[in-house]
Amino acid sequence: MQEQKLKTNLDTNFIKLIAIISMTIDHFGGAFFPEYPIFRWVGRLAFPLFCYCLTVGMLYTHDIKKYLLRLLAFAFISQPFWILAFNSNDIAGNIFNFNIFFTLVISLLATWGFKEKKWWLFISGLLLLSIVNFDYSMTGLILMLIFYLCRNKPSLGAILYILSYLPAFLNTTMSDPLALKLFGHAIGFEIFALFALPFIYLHTNTELKISKWFFYIYYPAHLFVIYLIHLFI
């Protein structure tokens, strides 16, 4: 029997499915209904769920290099579709506006460097996320480190996960169209990422079977669909 490397939820196919549903709602809402922030709120679940699934993948994969290269390949494949879906009016100006796959790859590489004590990889990833225009910036690395370091201490991991999103109560204003407004106070829409927590820390055990290639292919495919809809409306 394979050694259990985490005490958190290992039902990653189910988690990935929730993540892509959340991501799809986020992207379609942002592209076609930007005046309704609820689509973007729902979308906040996707990124931490993807970060968690990649952390699980890092711990269970038989070949981390192939895993990272596969992710990187789909990052490059997805880039033109990302630009077409959201910035087709300025393609040249958005070549270096990198899609989320790149953030995940760099965050995972840095986390693996931390795990293996390859500090040059960890520091390189840290610097890249700080300097280059990656979506979500340092958030991916912070989350993956929490998931990795607290892999056998789920209660501590959940507490740190919640604490990592507390700045959402401070770093926004009432003028932010995506903010949640309650009793005259604005809360950053990042706070909705807390709804991802049960999927990570509660064991669902759905035994859902989905090809890993579906999750890779879906990302550029749904971006292309968004672009096509833009063309016809």
Coordinates of C-alpha atoms in Angstrom, one line a residue:
M1 CA 0.0 0.0 0.0
Q2 CA 1.3 3.5 -0.9
E3 CA 2.3 5.6 2.1
Q4 CA -0.2 8.3 2.8
K5 CA 1.8 11.6 2.5
L6 CA -1.1 13.9 3.6
K7 CA -3.8 13.8 6.1
T8 CA -5.9 16.3 4.1
N9 CA -8.4 15.5 1.4
L10 CA -7.0 13.2 -1.3
D11 CA -10.1 13.2 -3.5
T12 CA -8.2 15.4 -6.0
N13 CA -10.3 14.6 -9.1
F14 CA -13.4 15.9 -7.3
I15 CA -11.5 19.0 -6.1
K16 CA -10.2 19.7 -9.6
L17 CA -13.7 19.4 -10.9
I18 CA -15.0 22.0 -8.4
A19 CA -12.0 24.2 -9.3
I20 CA -12.7 24.2 -13.1
I21 CA -16.4 24.9 -12.5
S22 CA -15.5 27.8 -10.3
M23 CA -12.9 29.0 -12.8
T24 CA -15.3 28.7 -15.7
I25 CA -18.0 30.8 -13.8
D26 CA -15.3 33.4 -13.0
H27 CA -14.0 33.7 -16.6
F28 CA -17.4 33.7 -18.3
G29 CA -18.7 36.2 -15.7
G30 CA -15.6 38.4 -16.1
A31 CA -15.8 38.3 -19.9
F32 CA -19.5 38.8 -20.4
F33 CA -21.1 40.0 -17.1
P34 CA -18.5 42.2 -15.5
E35 CA -21.1 44.3 -13.8
Y36 CA -22.1 41.3 -11.6
P37 CA -19.3 40.6 -9.1
I38 CA -20.9 37.4 -7.9
F39 CA -19.3 35.5 -10.8
R40 CA -15.9 36.7 -9.7
W41 CA -16.7 35.8 -6.1
V42 CA -17.4 32.3 -7.0
G43 CA -14.2 32.2 -9.0
R44 CA -12.1 32.8 -5.9
L45 CA -12.4 29.1 -5.0
A46 CA -10.5 27.9 -8.1
F47 CA -6.9 29.1 -7.5
P48 CA -6.4 27.7 -3.9
L49 CA -8.0 24.4 -5.0
F50 CA -5.5 24.2 -8.0
C51 CA -2.6 25.1 -5.7
Y52 CA -3.7 22.3 -3.3
C53 CA -4.0 19.7 -6.1
L54 CA -0.6 20.6 -7.4
T55 CA 0.9 20.2 -3.9
V56 CA -0.7 16.7 -3.7
G57 CA 0.7 16.0 -7.2
M58 CA 4.2 17.0 -6.1
L59 CA 4.1 14.6 -3.2
Y60 CA 2.7 11.6 -5.1
T61 CA 4.2 12.0 -8.6
H62 CA 6.9 9.5 -9.6
D63 CA 8.7 12.0 -11.8
I64 CA 8.5 15.7 -10.7
K65 CA 10.4 16.8 -13.8
K66 CA 7.9 15.3 -16.2
Y67 CA 5.1 16.7 -14.0
L68 CA 6.6 20.3 -14.2
L69 CA 7.4 20.0 -17.9
R70 CA 3.8 18.9 -18.6
L71 CA 2.4 21.9 -16.7
L72 CA 4.9 24.3 -18.4
A73 CA 4.0 22.9 -21.9
F74 CA 0.3 23.6 -21.3
A75 CA 1.2 27.1 -19.9
F76 CA 2.7 27.9 -23.2
I77 CA -0.1 26.3 -25.2
S78 CA -2.7 28.3 -23.2
Q79 CA -1.0 31.7 -23.5
P80 CA -2.3 32.7 -26.9
F81 CA -5.8 31.5 -25.9
W82 CA -5.6 33.5 -22.7
I83 CA -4.7 36.7 -24.7
L84 CA -7.4 36.1 -27.2
A85 CA -10.1 35.5 -24.6
F86 CA -9.4 38.6 -22.5
N87 CA -7.1 40.9 -24.4
S88 CA -7.7 40.3 -28.1
N89 CA -7.7 44.1 -28.8
D90 CA -4.0 44.4 -27.6
I91 CA -2.3 41.1 -28.4
A92 CA 1.3 42.6 -28.5
G93 CA 0.8 44.4 -25.3
N94 CA -0.2 41.3 -23.4
I95 CA 2.4 38.8 -24.6
F96 CA 4.0 39.0 -21.2
N97 CA 0.8 39.1 -19.2
F98 CA 1.1 35.5 -18.2
N99 CA -1.8 33.1 -17.6
I100 CA -2.4 31.2 -14.4
F101 CA -0.6 28.1 -15.5
F102 CA 2.8 29.9 -15.3
T103 CA 2.0 31.1 -11.8
L104 CA 1.3 27.5 -10.7
V105 CA 4.4 26.1 -12.4
I106 CA 6.7 28.7 -10.7
S107 CA 5.0 28.3 -7.4
L108 CA 5.3 24.5 -7.6
L109 CA 8.9 24.6 -8.6
A110 CA 9.8 26.9 -5.7
T111 CA 7.8 24.7 -3.3
W112 CA 9.6 21.6 -4.6
G113 CA 12.9 23.4 -4.2
F114 CA 12.0 24.1 -0.6
K115 CA 11.0 20.5 0.0
E116 CA 14.3 19.2 -1.5
K117 CA 16.4 22.0 0.1
K118 CA 17.4 23.2 -3.3
W119 CA 17.5 26.7 -2.1
W120 CA 18.6 28.2 -5.4
L121 CA 15.3 26.9 -6.9
F122 CA 13.2 28.2 -4.1
I123 CA 14.9 31.7 -4.2
S124 CA 14.7 31.8 -8.0
G125 CA 11.0 31.1 -7.9
L126 CA 10.5 33.6 -5.1
L127 CA 12.2 36.3 -7.1
L128 CA 10.3 35.5 -10.3
L129 CA 7.0 35.7 -8.6
S130 CA 8.0 39.0 -7.1
I131 CA 9.3 40.6 -10.2
V132 CA 7.5 39.2 -13.2
N133 CA 3.8 40.0 -14.0
F134 CA 2.4 36.6 -12.9
D135 CA -1.3 36.4 -12.0
Y136 CA -1.8 36.1 -8.2
S137 CA 1.9 36.9 -7.7
M138 CA 3.1 35.3 -4.4
T139 CA -0.2 33.8 -3.3
G140 CA 0.4 30.5 -5.0
L141 CA 3.7 29.9 -3.3
I142 CA 2.3 30.9 0.1
L143 CA -0.6 28.5 -0.3
M144 CA 1.6 25.6 -1.5
L145 CA 4.0 26.1 1.4
I146 CA 1.1 26.0 3.8
F147 CA -0.3 22.9 2.2
Y148 CA 3.1 21.2 2.2
L149 CA 4.3 22.2 5.6
C150 CA 1.0 21.4 7.3
R151 CA 0.3 18.2 5.3
N152 CA 0.0 16.1 8.4
K153 CA -1.4 18.9 10.6
P154 CA -4.7 19.8 8.9
S155 CA -6.0 21.9 11.8
L156 CA -2.9 24.1 11.7
G157 CA -3.0 24.2 7.9
A158 CA -6.7 25.4 8.0
I159 CA -5.8 28.1 10.5
L160 CA -2.9 29.4 8.5
Y161 CA -5.0 29.2 5.3
I162 CA -7.6 31.4 7.0
L163 CA -5.0 33.8 8.3
S164 CA -3.5 34.2 4.8
Y165 CA -6.7 35.8 3.6
L166 CA -7.3 38.2 6.5
P167 CA -5.7 41.1 4.5
A168 CA -8.8 41.0 2.4
F169 CA -10.5 42.9 5.3
L170 CA -8.0 45.7 5.0
N171 CA -6.7 46.1 1.5
T172 CA -9.7 47.4 -0.4
T173 CA -12.1 50.4 -0.6
M174 CA -15.8 51.0 -1.1
S175 CA -14.9 52.1 -4.7
D176 CA -13.8 48.6 -5.6
P177 CA -16.6 47.1 -7.8
L178 CA -15.6 43.6 -6.8
A179 CA -15.5 44.2 -3.1
L180 CA -18.2 42.8 -0.7
K181 CA -19.9 45.7 1.0
L182 CA -21.2 45.0 4.5
F183 CA -22.4 47.6 7.0
G184 CA -20.4 50.4 5.3
H185 CA -17.2 48.4 5.1
A186 CA -15.5 46.9 2.0
I187 CA -14.0 43.4 2.1
G188 CA -11.8 42.3 -0.8
F189 CA -13.3 39.7 -3.0
E190 CA -10.3 37.4 -2.1
I191 CA -12.2 36.5 1.1
F192 CA -14.4 34.2 -0.9
A193 CA -11.4 31.9 -1.3
L194 CA -12.2 30.7 2.3
F195 CA -15.1 28.7 0.8
A196 CA -12.4 26.4 -0.8
L197 CA -11.3 25.3 2.7
P198 CA -13.9 22.5 3.2
F199 CA -12.9 20.9 -0.1
I200 CA -9.3 20.8 1.1
Y201 CA -9.7 19.8 4.7
L202 CA -12.8 17.5 4.7
H203 CA -12.5 14.0 3.2
T204 CA -15.0 13.6 0.5
N205 CA -14.1 10.2 -1.0
T206 CA -16.2 10.5 -4.1
E207 CA -13.9 8.1 -6.1
L208 CA -14.5 10.2 -9.1
K209 CA -12.5 9.0 -12.1
I210 CA -11.5 11.6 -14.7
S211 CA -8.6 11.5 -17.1
K212 CA -5.8 13.9 -16.1
W213 CA -5.6 15.1 -19.7
F214 CA -9.1 16.5 -19.4
F215 CA -8.0 19.0 -16.8
Y216 CA -5.0 20.1 -18.9
I217 CA -7.0 20.4 -22.2
Y218 CA -10.0 22.1 -20.6
Y219 CA -8.1 25.3 -19.7
P220 CA -7.1 26.4 -23.2
A221 CA -10.3 25.0 -24.6
H222 CA -12.6 27.1 -22.5
L223 CA -10.5 30.2 -23.2
F224 CA -10.9 29.6 -26.9
V225 CA -14.7 29.2 -26.5
I226 CA -14.8 32.6 -24.7
Y227 CA -12.9 34.1 -27.6
L228 CA -15.3 32.6 -30.2
I229 CA -18.3 33.9 -28.3
H230 CA -16.7 37.4 -28.3
L231 CA -16.4 37.1 -32.1
F232 CA -20.1 36.4 -32.6
I233 CA -21.7 38.8 -30.1

